[in-house]
Amino acid sequence: MTALVIVGHGTRSAAGVDQFAALVERVRRRGDIGDVEGGFIELSRPPLTDAVGALVARGHRALVALPLVLTAAGHGKGDIPAAMGREQQRHPGLTYRYGRPLGPHPLLHEALAERIDAALADTAPADTAPADTAPADTAPADTSPLDASPADAFPAGVDRAGTWVALIGRGSTDPDANAEVAKVARLLWEGRGYAGVEPGFISLASPSVPEVLDRLRRLGARRIVVAPYFLFAGVLPDRIVAQSAEFAAAHPDLDVRVAEVIGDCDALAELVLERHAEALGGDIRMNCDTCAYRVLMPGFADKVGRPQRPHDHPDDPVGHHHHHGHDHHHDHGSVAVVGGGPGPDDLITVRGKALLDAADVVVVDRLAPQGLLAGLRPDVLVIDAAKVPRGPSMAQDAINAALVSHARAGRRVVRLKGGDPYVFGRGHEEVQACVAAGVPVAVVPGVSSALAAPALAGVPVTHRGVAHDVTVVSGHLPPGHPDSLVDWAALARARGTVVLLMAVDTIAKIAAVLVEHGRAPETPVLAVQDAGLPGQRSVPARLDEIGTVAAREGVGPPAVFVLGPVVALTTTGPST
C-alpha cells in the first residue's frame, strides 16, 4: 500500500497542533494504509520535511501527499506542491500523487451539523476526541449520521427551525475558494431544517463576521449559531469567537452561540482515507472551471495566466527562507500599473477595470479617467499623484515609495495612469522600483492618446497609399535642448505621420525646425484637445502656421498634434 503523508499548513495554536496529531494517529490506527505520517509546511512541528524523511527512511519511494485543507486556495494550489517538489530534490527517485482538498463533502456537512446541534443543545459531539485523548480505533458501529433523516438526527432540545447559522470560512484572495464556502453554506442548509445558513469570512474576503451577524439580525434572527468552517483550533477560529462575543454583547436581544471546529473525528478520518484512495486511482476530479489562474473572474484579472508563486517556509532548509511574521495567510500585496486610456471612463481595458474594482489602494494620475474613481469601494484609499505643469506635483520617488509600502502592507495597489503606462508615462520606472523591492507587479496596457486622439478626431494615423509609418514623439523638450533625444532633422525628412505629445508649449519651435529641415510648410496639422471628453475640439492648421494658430485658439493640455497627409482624410471635419 502506498504510504500517506498528511500535509497541514501549520498554526501557532497548541490545541490545533494536538488535534492534527490526533487525526494522523486516528488514520494510522484505522489500519487501512500501511504507513502514515503528518507534517506542516510552516509555524508548527513536525515540519513536512521530517514527515517525508521518516517515510523515506522506512523504504517508501512512492507517496500520496494529501493537503489537509478545506478549499483549493493558495496553500493547496501552490505552497504544498512546491514543498513536495523540494522533498523530491532532497530525495532523488521520490514520487508522489497529490490528493485533492477535503471539501465540500457530505461527511464534513454532517460533522458541521453535529457541531451546530451540539452548540444548540450545549453538548459535545459524541465522536470527537479531546486533543490529549487517543482516538478510537473505529467509527461507532451499525449507524452513520448519513443513514438517518434530518428530523431523526435532531438531538433533544435542538430547534433547527428557529436557528440561523453563520458559516464562517477562512477567506482568500482566490474567488473559487470563497465560492466553495458559499456552496457549503447552501448544502448545509438543504434539507436540515435550519431557518437559513449565510456564509462569511474571518479574513481577506467579505462579508465579515459582524456583517453576516448583522444581516441575520436584519432578517429577523433571534438565535444564531456561528459555525467556523475550520478543521482545527487556531488563531482565526479564536478570532471568530471573539468577534461573535463582541457582536452578542452589543445586541443582548440576540442568542449568539459559537460551534466547535470540525476537529479530530471519525468523519474526517474517513474522508482522508477516501481522498487517499482517489489519489491512488487517479480520480481526483479537480474543478478548474472557476480557477482565477485559468479564467477571467471579475476583480481577479491580475491572476489570469500568471504562475502560482509558492512561498518559502521557515522549516524547510532548502534555499533561502524567511518567516513572514503573520498569523494566518500568505496573501501578500501586489501592484498593477494600469493604463486608463485617453480619458473617457469606458476606454479602459476590461482587465484594467477588473483590477481597479479589486484594488485597496489607487495611485492616480491627473490624466487618468477620473470618473472611474467614483465607482471605487468606499474603503479604497485614493492617492493623488498628479504632475500638473507649473503646478502641484508628486515626485516620482514618492510615487514609487507609496506603491512599494502599500503593497508590502498586504494591499492590492493599482497605479492608474492616463493612456498607456509605457508611452511617455514613466510606467517602467515604477515597475523597476517594485521589482527592486521584491513586490509582485503586473502591467496592463492602455489605449494611448497617441493613437486614440487622432482616431477620435476622425484621423487615421496610417492609411493605405497615404502613410505607411507613424512616429510618436515627446515634445516636452524643444529642439536644441541638451537633454532632447529626438533627431528632429531626420524626423523632418520622414514622409509618414508624426504624432506629438506634450507639445503645447513647444509646438511653434518644433514646427519651425521641421520646416527648416525639409518638411513641407503646407503639411496639414490637427491639434486635438481633450480627446474623447465632452469638451473635445480639433484645431486645424498648416505646419508653418500651427504655432500661431494654437496660441490664438488657446489650445491647452491635454492636447495631441498629428501632422502628415493623413490629416486631410479626417471624416469629422475641422472644428474650433
C-alpha positions as semicolon CSV with decimal commas, in nm:
position;residue;x (nm);y (nm);z (nm)
1;M;0,000;0,000;0,000
2;T;0,134;0,345;-0,096
3;A;0,226;0,544;0,213
4;L;0,037;0,861;0,302
5;V;0,177;1,194;0,416
6;I;-0,090;1,427;0,552
7;V;0,015;1,787;0,497
8;G;-0,115;2,068;0,714
9;H;-0,048;2,438;0,688
10;G;0,050;2,491;1,048
11;T;-0,074;2,702;1,337
12;R;0,051;2,879;1,646
13;S;-0,229;2,713;1,843
14;A;-0,105;2,422;2,057
15;A;-0,458;2,282;2,061
16;G;-0,467;2,288;1,681
17;V;-0,135;2,106;1,657
18;D;-0,262;1,843;1,901
19;Q;-0,582;1,794;1,704
20;F;-0,383;1,748;1,381
21;A;-0,159;1,490;1,551
22;A;-0,465;1,310;1,690
23;L;-0,617;1,287;1,343
24;V;-0,296;1,147;1,197
25;E;-0,293;0,886;1,473
26;R;-0,661;0,808;1,416
27;V;-0,596;0,746;1,044
28;R;-0,288;0,538;1,129
29;R;-0,479;0,322;1,377
30;R;-0,754;0,251;1,126
31;G;-0,505;0,017;0,958
32;D;-0,632;0,084;0,604
33;I;-0,299;0,239;0,498
34;G;0,033;0,070;0,558
35;D;0,225;0,377;0,671
36;V;0,108;0,727;0,765
37;E;0,291;1,043;0,869
38;G;0,184;1,402;0,905
39;G;0,371;1,732;0,890
40;F;0,327;2,107;0,845
41;I;0,465;2,347;0,588
42;E;0,521;2,619;0,847
43;L;0,458;2,750;1,200
44;S;0,431;2,409;1,369
45;R;0,625;2,094;1,428
46;P;0,678;1,840;1,288
47;P;0,773;2,003;0,959
48;L;0,679;1,830;0,635
49;T;1,044;1,752;0,563
50;D;1,062;1,538;0,879
51;A;0,743;1,351;0,790
52;V;0,862;1,272;0,438
53;G;1,209;1,189;0,566
54;A;1,063;0,936;0,811
55;L;0,868;0,760;0,535
56;V;1,170;0,755;0,304
57;A;1,385;0,615;0,586
58;R;1,135;0,329;0,615
59;G;1,183;0,244;0,248
60;H;0,899;0,431;0,079
61;R;0,970;0,589;-0,259
62;A;0,608;0,645;-0,370
63;L;0,370;0,850;-0,159
64;V;0,029;1,007;-0,160
65;A;0,051;1,366;-0,040
66;L;-0,286;1,482;0,092
67;P;-0,337;1,855;0,155
68;L;-0,538;1,878;0,475
69;V;-0,721;2,189;0,360
70;L;-1,089;2,255;0,304
71;T;-1,063;2,463;-0,014
72;A;-0,822;2,476;-0,304
73;A;-0,670;2,816;-0,232
74;G;-0,305;2,921;-0,236
75;H;-0,174;2,664;0,011
76;G;-0,331;2,371;-0,171
77;K;-0,260;2,501;-0,522
78;G;0,091;2,630;-0,475
79;D;0,261;2,605;-0,138
80;I;0,218;2,235;-0,064
81;P;0,309;2,114;-0,416
82;A;0,618;2,337;-0,402
83;A;0,713;2,190;-0,065
84;M;0,673;1,838;-0,204
85;G;0,884;1,938;-0,504
86;R;1,163;2,033;-0,266
87;E;1,130;1,694;-0,099
88;Q;1,183;1,532;-0,438
89;Q;1,502;1,733;-0,475
90;R;1,607;1,620;-0,132
91;H;1,522;1,253;-0,201
92;P;1,608;1,162;-0,564
93;G;1,369;0,899;-0,703
94;L;1,081;1,001;-0,475
95;T;0,743;1,020;-0,649
96;Y;0,408;1,127;-0,514
97;R;0,044;1,153;-0,613
98;Y;-0,138;1,461;-0,498
99;G;-0,479;1,435;-0,338
100;R;-0,749;1,696;-0,368
101;P;-0,873;1,923;-0,089
102;L;-1,126;1,782;0,154
103;G;-1,431;1,991;0,089
104;P;-1,705;2,026;0,008
105;H;-1,811;1,676;0,112
106;P;-2,123;1,527;0,281
107;L;-1,913;1,385;0,565
108;L;-1,799;1,736;0,652
109;H;-2,150;1,875;0,618
110;E;-2,277;1,622;0,870
111;A;-1,988;1,698;1,102
112;L;-2,074;2,068;1,081
113;A;-2,440;1,996;1,153
114;E;-2,339;1,794;1,459
115;R;-2,124;2,082;1,586
116;I;-2,411;2,326;1,531
117;D;-2,661;2,099;1,705
118;A;-2,420;2,049;1,992
119;A;-2,398;2,426;2,034
120;L;-2,778;2,443;2,040
121;A;-2,806;2,157;2,289
122;D;-2,492;2,268;2,476
123;T;-2,340;1,921;2,445
124;A;-2,025;1,786;2,282
125;P;-2,035;1,573;1,963
126;A;-2,006;1,207;2,053
127;D;-1,725;1,103;1,818
128;T;-1,474;1,381;1,882
129;A;-1,164;1,319;2,085
130;P;-1,002;1,583;2,305
131;A;-0,658;1,682;2,189
132;D;-0,489;1,480;2,463
133;T;-0,702;1,168;2,418
134;A;-0,614;0,881;2,181
135;P;-0,879;0,843;1,909
136;A;-1,098;0,537;1,886
137;D;-0,988;0,251;1,663
138;T;-1,305;0,251;1,458
139;A;-1,614;0,457;1,395
140;P;-1,928;0,382;1,600
141;A;-2,085;0,058;1,483
142;D;-2,408;-0,002;1,291
143;T;-2,515;0,353;1,209
144;S;-2,383;0,660;1,033
145;P;-2,525;1,011;1,053
146;L;-2,573;0,988;0,678
147;D;-2,816;0,698;0,724
148;A;-3,064;0,896;0,932
149;S;-3,316;1,150;0,813
150;P;-3,256;1,510;0,925
151;A;-3,556;1,507;1,155
152;D;-3,448;1,181;1,320
153;A;-3,095;1,316;1,368
154;F;-3,200;1,611;1,585
155;P;-3,061;1,581;1,937
156;A;-3,301;1,652;2,220
157;G;-3,358;2,022;2,277
158;V;-3,241;2,129;1,931
159;D;-3,461;2,381;1,750
160;R;-3,324;2,399;1,397
161;A;-3,630;2,577;1,259
162;G;-3,568;2,874;1,488
163;T;-3,194;2,884;1,429
164;W;-2,994;3,077;1,175
165;V;-2,637;2,970;1,101
166;A;-2,342;3,190;1,011
167;L;-2,089;2,965;0,836
168;I;-1,752;3,138;0,863
169;G;-1,464;3,033;0,641
170;R;-1,103;3,141;0,635
171;G;-1,130;3,383;0,344
172;S;-0,896;3,401;0,048
173;T;-0,788;3,614;-0,246
174;D;-0,888;3,313;-0,458
175;P;-1,254;3,361;-0,561
176;D;-1,302;2,990;-0,625
177;A;-1,211;2,910;-0,264
178;N;-1,455;3,171;-0,135
179;A;-1,726;3,036;-0,363
180;E;-1,681;2,690;-0,214
181;V;-1,765;2,827;0,130
182;A;-2,085;2,971;-0,013
183;K;-2,160;2,634;-0,171
184;V;-2,109;2,456;0,162
185;A;-2,348;2,704;0,325
186;R;-2,618;2,612;0,078
187;L;-2,555;2,239;0,109
188;L;-2,559;2,267;0,488
189;W;-2,899;2,435;0,475
190;E;-3,059;2,194;0,224
191;G;-3,299;1,958;0,400
192;R;-3,169;2,014;0,750
193;G;-3,440;2,249;0,867
194;Y;-3,235;2,549;0,974
195;A;-3,401;2,886;0,922
196;G;-3,111;2,978;0,698
197;V;-2,736;2,949;0,652
198;E;-2,530;3,250;0,546
199;P;-2,158;3,237;0,452
200;G;-1,894;3,480;0,576
201;F;-1,520;3,508;0,627
202;I;-1,278;3,596;0,902
203;S;-1,007;3,739;0,675
204;L;-0,934;3,865;0,323
205;A;-1,291;3,843;0,197
206;S;-1,636;3,980;0,264
207;P;-1,878;3,961;0,433
208;S;-1,704;3,969;0,769
209;V;-1,833;3,804;1,086
210;P;-2,004;4,122;1,213
211;E;-2,153;4,185;0,867
212;V;-2,303;3,835;0,849
213;L;-2,441;3,856;1,202
214;D;-2,595;4,195;1,132
215;R;-2,751;4,063;0,812
216;L;-2,910;3,774;1,001
217;R;-3,034;4,014;1,268
218;R;-3,200;4,227;1,000
219;L;-3,358;3,914;0,855
220;G;-3,527;3,860;1,189
221;A;-3,296;3,606;1,351
222;R;-3,317;3,576;1,728
223;R;-3,091;3,274;1,764
224;I;-2,769;3,242;1,565
225;V;-2,506;2,971;1,572
226;V;-2,171;3,081;1,433
227;A;-2,012;2,774;1,275
228;P;-1,638;2,801;1,198
229;Y;-1,563;2,618;0,874
230;F;-1,223;2,512;1,005
231;L;-1,062;2,177;1,066
232;F;-0,875;2,256;1,386
233;A;-0,832;2,517;1,656
234;G;-0,618;2,817;1,570
235;V;-0,574;3,191;1,568
236;L;-0,857;3,253;1,321
237;P;-1,118;3,035;1,496
238;D;-1,028;3,219;1,818
239;R;-1,087;3,544;1,634
240;I;-1,429;3,420;1,522
241;V;-1,519;3,354;1,884
242;A;-1,401;3,697;1,993
243;Q;-1,587;3,884;1,717
244;S;-1,904;3,685;1,780
245;A;-1,887;3,762;2,152
246;E;-1,836;4,130;2,079
247;F;-2,139;4,138;1,850
248;A;-2,350;3,950;2,103
249;A;-2,256;4,196;2,377
250;A;-2,372;4,482;2,156
251;H;-2,701;4,306;2,081
252;P;-2,824;4,150;2,406
253;D;-3,159;4,063;2,245
254;L;-2,984;3,800;2,031
255;D;-2,886;3,447;2,135
256;V;-2,546;3,407;1,968
257;R;-2,356;3,082;2,012
258;V;-2,034;2,957;1,854
259;A;-1,995;2,595;1,747
260;E;-1,673;2,398;1,775
261;V;-1,442;2,346;1,476
262;I;-1,471;2,014;1,292
263;G;-1,174;1,872;1,483
264;D;-1,031;1,524;1,500
265;C;-1,319;1,284;1,440
266;D;-1,417;0,965;1,258
267;A;-1,584;1,155;0,973
268;L;-1,264;1,347;0,900
269;A;-1,052;1,032;0,915
270;E;-1,295;0,858;0,680
271;L;-1,267;1,144;0,433
272;V;-0,885;1,133;0,447
273;L;-0,898;0,764;0,357
274;E;-1,137;0,839;0,072
275;R;-0,910;1,108;-0,070
276;H;-0,612;0,870;-0,041
277;A;-0,797;0,607;-0,243
278;E;-0,893;0,867;-0,507
279;A;-0,533;0,974;-0,549
280;L;-0,418;0,615;-0,592
281;G;-0,683;0,558;-0,857
282;G;-0,611;0,883;-1,039
283;D;-0,965;1,002;-0,968
284;I;-0,921;1,344;-0,815
285;R;-1,191;1,534;-1,007
286;M;-1,046;1,881;-0,961
287;N;-1,278;2,165;-1,063
288;C;-1,087;2,418;-1,273
289;D;-1,387;2,590;-1,433
290;T;-1,368;2,885;-1,194
291;C;-0,996;2,889;-1,118
292;A;-0,878;3,251;-1,127
293;Y;-0,548;3,138;-1,281
294;R;-0,733;2,993;-1,582
295;V;-1,038;3,212;-1,645
296;L;-1,117;3,581;-1,604
297;M;-1,301;3,637;-1,277
298;P;-1,421;3,994;-1,207
299;G;-1,186;4,158;-0,961
300;F;-0,912;3,897;-1,009
301;A;-0,796;3,967;-1,364
302;D;-0,438;4,003;-1,248
303;K;-0,421;3,628;-1,178
304;V;-0,509;3,502;-1,528
305;G;-0,216;3,320;-1,682
306;R;0,020;3,414;-1,402
307;P;0,237;3,147;-1,242
308;Q;0,127;3,043;-0,897
309;R;0,408;3,161;-0,676
310;P;0,455;2,932;-0,377
311;H;0,610;3,078;-0,067
312;D;0,920;2,963;0,112
313;H;0,875;2,832;0,462
314;P;1,096;2,863;0,766
315;D;1,106;2,492;0,850
316;D;1,231;2,391;0,506
317;P;1,611;2,403;0,483
318;V;1,618;2,411;0,101
319;G;1,709;2,752;-0,037
320;H;1,680;3,085;0,138
321;H;1,372;3,114;0,353
322;H;1,227;3,361;0,592
323;H;0,940;3,381;0,832
324;H;0,665;3,610;0,716
325;G;0,561;3,709;1,067
326;H;0,186;3,679;1,019
327;D;-0,087;3,481;1,182
328;H;-0,282;3,313;0,911
329;H;-0,207;3,365;0,545
330;H;0,048;3,426;0,272
331;D;-0,158;3,666;0,064
332;H;0,090;3,946;0,001
333;G;0,009;4,272;-0,166
334;S;0,081;4,349;-0,528
335;V;0,100;4,638;-0,771
336;A;-0,068;4,666;-1,109
337;V;0,043;4,951;-1,334
338;V;-0,272;5,012;-1,537
339;G;-0,317;5,223;-1,847
340;G;-0,650;5,402;-1,812
341;G;-0,681;5,513;-2,173
342;P;-0,709;5,861;-2,325
343;G;-0,967;5,999;-2,080
344;P;-1,320;5,860;-2,118
345;D;-1,418;5,616;-1,844
346;D;-1,528;5,347;-2,090
347;L;-1,199;5,326;-2,281
348;I;-1,012;5,143;-2,006
349;T;-0,947;4,774;-2,079
350;V;-1,162;4,505;-1,924
351;R;-0,865;4,376;-1,729
352;G;-0,774;4,722;-1,607
353;K;-1,129;4,784;-1,483
354;A;-1,137;4,447;-1,305
355;L;-0,813;4,527;-1,124
356;L;-0,945;4,869;-1,030
357;D;-1,260;4,715;-0,886
358;A;-1,049;4,484;-0,669
359;A;-0,800;4,748;-0,554
360;D;-0,736;4,850;-0,195
361;V;-0,522;5,149;-0,293
362;V;-0,534;5,354;-0,616
363;V;-0,248;5,589;-0,702
364;V;-0,391;5,804;-0,979
365;D;-0,254;6,042;-1,242
366;R;-0,413;6,372;-1,339
367;L;-0,480;6,242;-1,692
368;A;-0,629;5,909;-1,585
369;P;-1,009;5,869;-1,627
370;Q;-1,130;6,049;-1,315
371;G;-1,486;5,924;-1,346
372;L;-1,372;5,573;-1,258
373;L;-1,280;5,689;-0,909
374;A;-1,646;5,747;-0,824
375;G;-1,711;5,374;-0,867
376;L;-1,448;5,259;-0,618
377;R;-1,547;5,097;-0,290
378;P;-1,579;5,349;-0,006
379;D;-1,284;5,197;0,180
380;V;-1,038;5,234;-0,110
381;L;-0,751;5,472;-0,042
382;V;-0,700;5,712;-0,336
383;I;-0,362;5,885;-0,363
384;D;-0,337;6,185;-0,596
385;A;-0,011;6,152;-0,791
386;A;-0,081;6,443;-1,022
387;K;0,201;6,611;-1,210
388;V;0,046;6,943;-1,306
389;P;0,262;7,158;-1,536
390;R;0,390;7,451;-1,330
391;G;0,161;7,332;-1,051
392;P;0,136;7,073;-0,772
393;S;0,346;6,767;-0,840
394;M;0,413;6,440;-0,657
395;A;0,777;6,340;-0,700
396;Q;0,839;6,013;-0,881
397;D;1,040;5,877;-0,589
398;A;0,743;5,944;-0,361
399;I;0,512;5,762;-0,601
400;N;0,746;5,464;-0,614
401;A;0,770;5,457;-0,235
402;A;0,392;5,468;-0,197
403;L;0,344;5,174;-0,434
404;V;0,601;4,962;-0,252
405;S;0,495;5,048;0,103
406;H;0,126;4,976;0,046
407;A;0,200;4,650;-0,137
408;R;0,430;4,540;0,145
409;A;0,143;4,609;0,385
410;G;-0,057;4,340;0,202
411;R;-0,272;4,570;-0,012
412;R;-0,369;4,537;-0,377
413;V;-0,238;4,855;-0,536
414;V;-0,339;4,994;-0,875
415;R;-0,124;5,265;-1,030
416;L;-0,383;5,420;-1,261
417;K;-0,223;5,621;-1,542
418;G;-0,357;5,803;-1,843
419;G;-0,310;5,644;-2,184
420;D;-0,061;5,358;-2,186
421;P;0,185;5,335;-1,895
422;Y;0,477;5,262;-2,126
423;V;0,417;5,552;-2,369
424;F;0,584;5,853;-2,204
425;G;0,424;5,751;-1,877
426;R;0,726;5,657;-1,664
427;G;0,549;5,328;-1,601
428;H;0,863;5,122;-1,633
429;E;1,034;5,327;-1,363
430;E;0,755;5,222;-1,128
431;V;0,783;4,861;-1,237
432;Q;1,158;4,869;-1,176
433;A;1,104;5,011;-0,827
434;C;0,862;4,730;-0,743
435;V;1,092;4,461;-0,881
436;A;1,385;4,601;-0,684
437;A;1,173;4,591;-0,367
438;G;1,058;4,233;-0,430
439;V;0,695;4,339;-0,478
440;P;0,484;4,144;-0,734
441;V;0,397;4,378;-1,019
442;A;0,200;4,350;-1,342
443;V;0,149;4,587;-1,632
444;V;-0,186;4,635;-1,805
445;P;-0,152;4,821;-2,137
446;G;-0,387;5,105;-2,210
447;V;-0,519;5,285;-2,517
448;S;-0,258;5,553;-2,584
449;S;-0,376;5,902;-2,672
450;A;-0,112;5,897;-2,947
451;L;-0,344;5,669;-3,142
452;A;-0,677;5,740;-2,975
453;A;-0,685;6,119;-3,007
454;P;-0,637;6,122;-3,388
455;A;-0,890;5,839;-3,423
456;L;-1,148;6,018;-3,207
457;A;-1,097;6,324;-3,426
458;G;-1,155;6,118;-3,740
459;V;-0,790;6,090;-3,848
460;P;-0,629;5,751;-3,922
461;V;-0,260;5,761;-3,834
462;T;-0,194;5,515;-4,117
463;H;-0,387;5,465;-4,440
464;R;-0,326;5,252;-4,747
465;G;-0,143;5,452;-5,011
466;V;-0,107;5,758;-4,785
467;A;0,106;5,673;-4,480
468;H;0,293;5,353;-4,406
469;D;0,458;5,465;-4,084
470;V;0,374;5,663;-3,775
471;T;0,620;5,816;-3,530
472;V;0,519;5,913;-3,177
473;V;0,735;6,187;-3,031
474;S;0,754;6,357;-2,693
475;G;0,753;6,733;-2,737
476;H;0,814;6,826;-2,374
477;L;1,167;6,938;-2,466
478;P;1,210;7,177;-2,761
479;P;1,459;7,121;-3,044
480;G;1,806;7,219;-2,938
481;H;1,754;7,134;-2,572
482;P;2,065;6,949;-2,443
483;D;1,853;6,670;-2,291
484;S;1,644;6,603;-2,601
485;L;1,696;6,261;-2,762
486;V;1,494;6,336;-3,078
487;D;1,667;6,363;-3,416
488;W;1,446;6,643;-3,547
489;A;1,630;6,669;-3,877
490;A;1,572;6,302;-3,955
491;L;1,209;6,334;-3,848
492;A;1,164;6,626;-4,092
493;R;1,285;6,409;-4,382
494;A;1,032;6,131;-4,299
495;R;0,718;6,110;-4,513
496;G;0,481;5,938;-4,271
497;T;0,264;6,054;-3,982
498;V;0,406;6,228;-3,680
499;V;0,215;6,242;-3,353
500;L;0,339;6,488;-3,092
501;L;0,253;6,450;-2,725
502;M;0,319;6,707;-2,452
503;A;0,397;6,970;-2,715
504;V;0,156;7,256;-2,636
505;D;0,440;7,482;-2,519
506;T;0,690;7,373;-2,786
507;I;0,481;7,325;-3,100
508;A;0,593;7,651;-3,264
509;K;0,965;7,568;-3,227
510;I;0,910;7,208;-3,338
511;A;0,719;7,316;-3,650
512;A;0,988;7,568;-3,742
513;V;1,266;7,309;-3,714
514;L;1,069;7,054;-3,918
515;V;1,014;7,310;-4,196
516;E;1,377;7,417;-4,175
517;H;1,496;7,060;-4,235
518;G;1,268;6,981;-4,526
519;R;0,911;6,910;-4,417
520;A;0,669;7,089;-4,647
521;P;0,528;7,409;-4,491
522;E;0,178;7,320;-4,617
523;T;0,178;6,983;-4,436
524;P;-0,162;6,961;-4,263
525;V;-0,165;6,952;-3,884
526;L;-0,452;6,889;-3,645
527;A;-0,445;6,974;-3,275
528;V;-0,688;6,755;-3,075
529;Q;-0,765;6,878;-2,725
530;D;-0,948;6,678;-2,452
531;A;-0,987;6,378;-2,681
532;G;-1,293;6,167;-2,607
533;L;-1,427;6,404;-2,344
534;P;-1,736;6,628;-2,378
535;G;-1,512;6,930;-2,444
536;Q;-1,313;6,768;-2,725
537;R;-1,221;7,005;-3,004
538;S;-0,999;6,996;-3,313
539;V;-0,795;7,287;-3,442
540;P;-0,653;7,252;-3,797
541;A;-0,360;7,444;-3,942
542;R;-0,065;7,424;-4,179
543;L;0,266;7,313;-4,034
544;D;0,419;7,660;-4,076
545;E;0,119;7,820;-3,902
546;I;0,032;7,572;-3,624
547;G;0,225;7,759;-3,355
548;T;0,042;8,084;-3,418
549;V;-0,299;7,917;-3,463
550;A;-0,268;7,706;-3,147
551;A;-0,176;8,011;-2,941
552;R;-0,460;8,219;-3,091
553;E;-0,718;7,942;-3,033
554;G;-0,599;7,881;-2,679
555;V;-0,508;7,516;-2,729
556;G;-0,408;7,377;-2,390
557;P;-0,312;7,044;-2,239
558;P;-0,403;6,769;-2,272
559;A;-0,364;6,805;-2,646
560;V;-0,218;6,588;-2,923
561;F;-0,080;6,720;-3,252
562;V;-0,095;6,493;-3,556
563;L;0,074;6,600;-3,877
564;G;0,107;6,444;-4,221
565;P;-0,107;6,374;-4,526
566;V;-0,346;6,155;-4,323
567;V;-0,485;6,470;-4,161
568;A;-0,653;6,554;-4,490
569;L;-0,851;6,230;-4,460
570;T;-1,042;6,337;-4,149
571;T;-1,403;6,217;-4,157
572;T;-1,540;6,454;-3,894
573;G;-1,425;6,781;-4,043
574;P;-1,237;7,059;-3,866
575;S;-1,381;7,215;-3,553
576;T;-1,261;7,502;-3,338
